C-alpha positions as CSV (number, residue, x, y, z in Angstrom):
1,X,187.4,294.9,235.8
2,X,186.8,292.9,232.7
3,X,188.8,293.2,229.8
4,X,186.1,293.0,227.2
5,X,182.7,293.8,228.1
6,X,179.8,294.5,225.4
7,X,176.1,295.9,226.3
8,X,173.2,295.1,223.8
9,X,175.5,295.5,220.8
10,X,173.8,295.4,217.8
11,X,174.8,296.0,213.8
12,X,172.6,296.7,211.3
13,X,173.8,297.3,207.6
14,X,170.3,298.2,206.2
15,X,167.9,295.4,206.3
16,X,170.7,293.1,207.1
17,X,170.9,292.4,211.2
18,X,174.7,291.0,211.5
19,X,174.4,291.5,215.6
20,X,171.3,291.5,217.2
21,X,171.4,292.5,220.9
22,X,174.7,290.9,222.4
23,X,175.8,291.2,225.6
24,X,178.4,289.0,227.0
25,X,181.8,290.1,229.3
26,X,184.9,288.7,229.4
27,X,187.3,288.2,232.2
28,X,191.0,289.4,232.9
29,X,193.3,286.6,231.9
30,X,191.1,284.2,230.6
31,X,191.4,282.5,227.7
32,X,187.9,282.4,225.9
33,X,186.5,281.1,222.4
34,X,184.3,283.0,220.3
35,X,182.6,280.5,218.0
36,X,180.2,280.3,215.6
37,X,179.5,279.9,211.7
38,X,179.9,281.5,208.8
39,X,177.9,284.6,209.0
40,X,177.4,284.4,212.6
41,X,178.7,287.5,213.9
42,X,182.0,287.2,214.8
43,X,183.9,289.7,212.7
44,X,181.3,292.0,213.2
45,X,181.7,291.9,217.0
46,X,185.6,291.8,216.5
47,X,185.6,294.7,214.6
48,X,183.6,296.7,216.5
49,X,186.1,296.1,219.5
50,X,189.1,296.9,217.0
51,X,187.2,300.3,215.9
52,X,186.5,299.4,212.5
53,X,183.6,299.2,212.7
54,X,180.4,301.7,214.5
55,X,177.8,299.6,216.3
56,X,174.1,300.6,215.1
57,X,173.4,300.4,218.9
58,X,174.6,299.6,222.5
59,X,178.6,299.7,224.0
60,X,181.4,297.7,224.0
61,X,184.6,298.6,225.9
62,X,188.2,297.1,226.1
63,X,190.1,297.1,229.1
64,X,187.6,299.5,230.8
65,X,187.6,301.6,227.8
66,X,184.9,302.5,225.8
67,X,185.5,301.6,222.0
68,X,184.3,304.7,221.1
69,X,184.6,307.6,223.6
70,X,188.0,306.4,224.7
71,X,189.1,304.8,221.1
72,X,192.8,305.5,221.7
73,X,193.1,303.7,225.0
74,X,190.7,300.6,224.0
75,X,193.2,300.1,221.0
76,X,196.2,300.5,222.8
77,X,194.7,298.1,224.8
78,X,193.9,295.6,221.9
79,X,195.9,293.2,219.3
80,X,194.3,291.6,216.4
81,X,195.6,288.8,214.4
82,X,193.0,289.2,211.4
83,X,191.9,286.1,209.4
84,X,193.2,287.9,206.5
85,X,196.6,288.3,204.9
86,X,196.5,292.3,205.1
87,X,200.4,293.5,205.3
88,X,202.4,296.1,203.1
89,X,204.8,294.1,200.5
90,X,207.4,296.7,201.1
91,X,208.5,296.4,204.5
92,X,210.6,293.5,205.6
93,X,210.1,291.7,208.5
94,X,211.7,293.9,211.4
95,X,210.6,296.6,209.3
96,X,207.1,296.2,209.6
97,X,207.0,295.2,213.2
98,X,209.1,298.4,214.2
99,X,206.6,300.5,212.3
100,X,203.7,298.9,214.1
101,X,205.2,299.5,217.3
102,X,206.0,303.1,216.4
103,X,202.2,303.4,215.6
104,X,201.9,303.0,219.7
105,X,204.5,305.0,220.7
106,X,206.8,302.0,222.1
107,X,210.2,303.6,220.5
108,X,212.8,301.9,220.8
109,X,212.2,299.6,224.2
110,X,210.4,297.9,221.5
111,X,213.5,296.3,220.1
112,X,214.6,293.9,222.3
113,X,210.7,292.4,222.5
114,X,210.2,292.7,218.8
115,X,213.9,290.5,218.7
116,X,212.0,288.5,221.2
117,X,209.0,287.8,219.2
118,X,211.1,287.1,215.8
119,X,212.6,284.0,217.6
120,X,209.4,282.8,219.1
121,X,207.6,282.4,215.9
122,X,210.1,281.3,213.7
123,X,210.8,284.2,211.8
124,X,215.0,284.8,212.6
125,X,215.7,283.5,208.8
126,X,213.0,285.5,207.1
127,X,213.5,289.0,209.3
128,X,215.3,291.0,206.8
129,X,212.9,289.6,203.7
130,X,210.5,291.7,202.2
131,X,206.8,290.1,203.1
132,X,206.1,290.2,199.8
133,X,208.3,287.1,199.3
134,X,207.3,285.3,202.4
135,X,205.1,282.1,201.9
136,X,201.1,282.1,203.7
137,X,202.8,280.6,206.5
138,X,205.6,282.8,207.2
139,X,202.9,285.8,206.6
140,X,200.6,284.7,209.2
141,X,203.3,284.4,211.4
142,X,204.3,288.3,211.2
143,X,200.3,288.8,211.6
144,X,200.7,287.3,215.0
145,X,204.0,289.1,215.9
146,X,202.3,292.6,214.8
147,X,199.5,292.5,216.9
148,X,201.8,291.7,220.1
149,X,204.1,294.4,219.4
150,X,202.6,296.6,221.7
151,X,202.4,294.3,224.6
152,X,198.2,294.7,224.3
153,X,196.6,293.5,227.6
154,X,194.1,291.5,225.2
155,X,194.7,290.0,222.2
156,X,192.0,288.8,219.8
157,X,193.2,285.8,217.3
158,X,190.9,285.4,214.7
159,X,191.4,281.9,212.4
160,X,195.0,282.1,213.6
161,X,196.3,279.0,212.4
162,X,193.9,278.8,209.0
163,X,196.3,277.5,206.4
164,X,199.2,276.9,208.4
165,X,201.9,273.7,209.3
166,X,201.5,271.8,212.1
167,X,204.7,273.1,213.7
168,X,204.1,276.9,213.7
169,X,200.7,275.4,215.4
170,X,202.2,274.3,218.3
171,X,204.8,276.8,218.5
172,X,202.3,279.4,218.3
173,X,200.0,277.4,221.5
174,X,202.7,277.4,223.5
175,X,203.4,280.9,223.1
176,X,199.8,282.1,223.7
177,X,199.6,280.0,226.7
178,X,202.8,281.6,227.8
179,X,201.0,285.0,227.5
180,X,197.9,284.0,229.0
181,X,199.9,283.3,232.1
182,X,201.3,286.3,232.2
183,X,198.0,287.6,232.3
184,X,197.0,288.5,228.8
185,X,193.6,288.0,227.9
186,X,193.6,286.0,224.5
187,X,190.1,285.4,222.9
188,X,189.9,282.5,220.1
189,X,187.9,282.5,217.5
190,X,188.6,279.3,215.2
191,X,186.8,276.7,213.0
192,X,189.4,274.5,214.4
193,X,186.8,272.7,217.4
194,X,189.2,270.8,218.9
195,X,191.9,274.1,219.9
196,X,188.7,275.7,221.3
197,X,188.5,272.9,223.5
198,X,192.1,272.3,224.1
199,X,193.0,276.1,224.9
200,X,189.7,277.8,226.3
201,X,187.9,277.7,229.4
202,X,185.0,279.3,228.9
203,X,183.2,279.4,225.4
204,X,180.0,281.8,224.0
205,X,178.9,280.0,220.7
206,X,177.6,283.3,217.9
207,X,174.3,282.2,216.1
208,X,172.9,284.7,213.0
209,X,173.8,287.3,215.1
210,X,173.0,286.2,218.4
211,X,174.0,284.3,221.5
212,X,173.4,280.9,221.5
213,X,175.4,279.6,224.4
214,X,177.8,281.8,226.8
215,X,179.1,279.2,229.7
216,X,182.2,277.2,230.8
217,X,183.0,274.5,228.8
218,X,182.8,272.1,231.0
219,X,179.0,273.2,231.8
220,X,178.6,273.0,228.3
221,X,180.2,269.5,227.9
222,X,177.5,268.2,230.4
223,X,174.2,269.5,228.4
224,X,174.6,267.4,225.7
225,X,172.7,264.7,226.1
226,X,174.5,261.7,224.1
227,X,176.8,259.3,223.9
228,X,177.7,257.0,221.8
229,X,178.1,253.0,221.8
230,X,180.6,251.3,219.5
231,X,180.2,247.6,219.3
232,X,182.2,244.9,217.3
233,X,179.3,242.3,217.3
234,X,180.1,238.4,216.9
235,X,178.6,236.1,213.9
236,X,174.9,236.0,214.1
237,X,174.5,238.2,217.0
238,X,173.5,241.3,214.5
239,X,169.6,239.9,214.4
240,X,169.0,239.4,218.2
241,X,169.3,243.0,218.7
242,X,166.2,243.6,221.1
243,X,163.5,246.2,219.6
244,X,164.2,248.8,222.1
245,X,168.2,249.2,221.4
246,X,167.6,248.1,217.7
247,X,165.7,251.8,217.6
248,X,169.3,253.2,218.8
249,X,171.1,252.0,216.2
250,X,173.0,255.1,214.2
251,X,175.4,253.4,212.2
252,X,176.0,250.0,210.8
253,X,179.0,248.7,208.7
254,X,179.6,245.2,208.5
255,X,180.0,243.6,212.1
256,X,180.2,247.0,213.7
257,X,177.6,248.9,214.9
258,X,176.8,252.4,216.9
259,X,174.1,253.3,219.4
260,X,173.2,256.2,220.2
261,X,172.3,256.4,224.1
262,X,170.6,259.2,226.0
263,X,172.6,260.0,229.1
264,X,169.7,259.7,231.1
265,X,167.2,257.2,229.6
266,X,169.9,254.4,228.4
267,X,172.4,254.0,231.0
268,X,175.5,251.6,230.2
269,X,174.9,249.0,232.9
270,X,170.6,248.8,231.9
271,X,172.0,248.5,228.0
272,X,174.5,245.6,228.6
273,X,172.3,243.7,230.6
274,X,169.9,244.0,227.6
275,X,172.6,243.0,224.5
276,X,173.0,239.4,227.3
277,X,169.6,238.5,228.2
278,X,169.3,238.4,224.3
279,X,171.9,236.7,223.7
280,X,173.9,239.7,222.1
281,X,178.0,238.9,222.4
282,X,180.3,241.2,220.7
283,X,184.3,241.2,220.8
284,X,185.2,245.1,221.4
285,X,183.5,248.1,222.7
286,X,184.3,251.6,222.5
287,X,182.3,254.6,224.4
288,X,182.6,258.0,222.8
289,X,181.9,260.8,224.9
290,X,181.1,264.3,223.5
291,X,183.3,266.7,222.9
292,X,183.0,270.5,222.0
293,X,182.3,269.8,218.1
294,X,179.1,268.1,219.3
295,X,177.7,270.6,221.2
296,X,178.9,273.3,218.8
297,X,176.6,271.1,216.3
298,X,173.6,270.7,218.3
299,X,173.6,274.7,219.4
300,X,174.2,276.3,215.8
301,X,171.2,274.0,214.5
302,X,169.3,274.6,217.7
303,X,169.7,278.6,216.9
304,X,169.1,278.1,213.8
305,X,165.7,276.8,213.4
């Protein structure tokens, strides 16, 4: 069974199309990024699966449950750490997170994991404050506690370490990877490239409203096309620079230069034995392979016009 699946979903708020058509399903236990721009879709979609929002058209379902015919199930079934700072200033801490569980039922089992939760995130000094005198940080950090306090089989984080230190960043990975393999389903959705491609598997890239890439990231790693050549030249070897690489030149600053070499059409070995029959000598070399902010780059302007 998958734990998120969506048919066709679509959104319109009058003329304005915010989904158009997306279908897409997402394994039990993976850990999957949901990507795209500004604007793209991706509160939309997530709100949709959180019932906050009524699709204009197709289904979506959580856990096998239909976001709409079985709401209660699907958002049992469902935590969401929202990109924004939404909490009540007049709960503390323990407070809060014992209310949220009581909103699923969890009574008082709930403790001992809400305890649990406290000391994973940091918050055992700040459980008895009010959030209303808790810093961004500290805030953000009872966002993520909240929506795990009902032990949700999938849990949607949503710009989860926008604004935040460097340590509650990787106190907070190690935890979700934890949870992922447990078998929580944890879906990403970060400006942040680089966790997207530390943390997720399998990626779908959002695009004004539609899919612009849905495949494993690896697969997606290999469609981009480029590399790119750093070279440290030696004096006076800038000029002999043969016509054909000269046109692959990206970059130039001082000595240094970058080429930018089809995977394909300029292979390493056919390019070196080029810079030396000209007489081309340089003193360091770095290769730079693509990573996922690349092809994130290439797809959103490949959508987009």
């Amino acid at each position: 069974m998958a734990a998120v699946k969506v048919e066709n979903l679509g959104k319109d708020y009058g003329s304005l199309r915010a989904l158009g058509g997306v279908s897409l399903e997402i394994g039990e236990g993976e850990f999957f990024a949901l990507l795209g721009p500004n604007g793209a879709g991706k509160s939309t979609l997530i709100n949709i699966l959180a019932g906050l929002v009524r699709p204009s058209r197709g289904r979506a379902a959580v856990a096998g449950f239909d976001v709409r015919r079985q709401w209660r199930k699907a958002r049992r079934s469902l935590g969401v750490v929202p990109q924004e700072l939404a909490y009540d200033p007049f709960f503390t801490v323990r407070e809060l997170l014992t209310l949220q569980a009581g909103y699923f039922g969890c009574g008082r089992p709930a403790k001992k994991w809400i305890d649990e939760l406290i000391g994973r995130l940091g918050l055992e000094e700040k459980a008895d404050t009010l959030m209303n005198h808790l810093s961004g940080g500290m805030k953000r950090r009872v966002l993520v506690a909240q929506a795990l306090v009902h032990r949700p089989a999938v849990v949607i984080l949503d710009e989860p370490t926008a604004g935040v230190d460097v340590a509650l960043r990787s106190r907070l990975w190690v935890f979700m990877r934890e949870l992922n393999r447990a078998g929580h389903t944890i879906i990403l959705t970060t400006h942040y490239l680089e966790e997207a491609e530390n943390m997720c598997r399998r990626v779908a890239v959002l695009n004004r409203g539609r899919l612009a890439a849905l495949a494993p990231l690896d697969e997606l790693l290999r469609r981009y096309s480029w590399r790119m050549l750093h070279l440290k030249l030696r004096s006076g070897s800038c000029g002999r620079l043969p016509p054909g690489l000269a046109e692959l030149v990206v970059k130039t600053s001082g000595p240094e230069i970058v080429l930018r070499l089809h995977r394909d059409r300029d292979p390493l070995g056919g390019v070196f034995e080029e810079l030396e029959a000209a007489g081309v000598r340089f003193s360091d070399l770095r290769i730079h392979e693509p990573g996922l902010t690349e092809v994130y780059h290439e797809l959103t302007a490949e959508a987009g016009s």
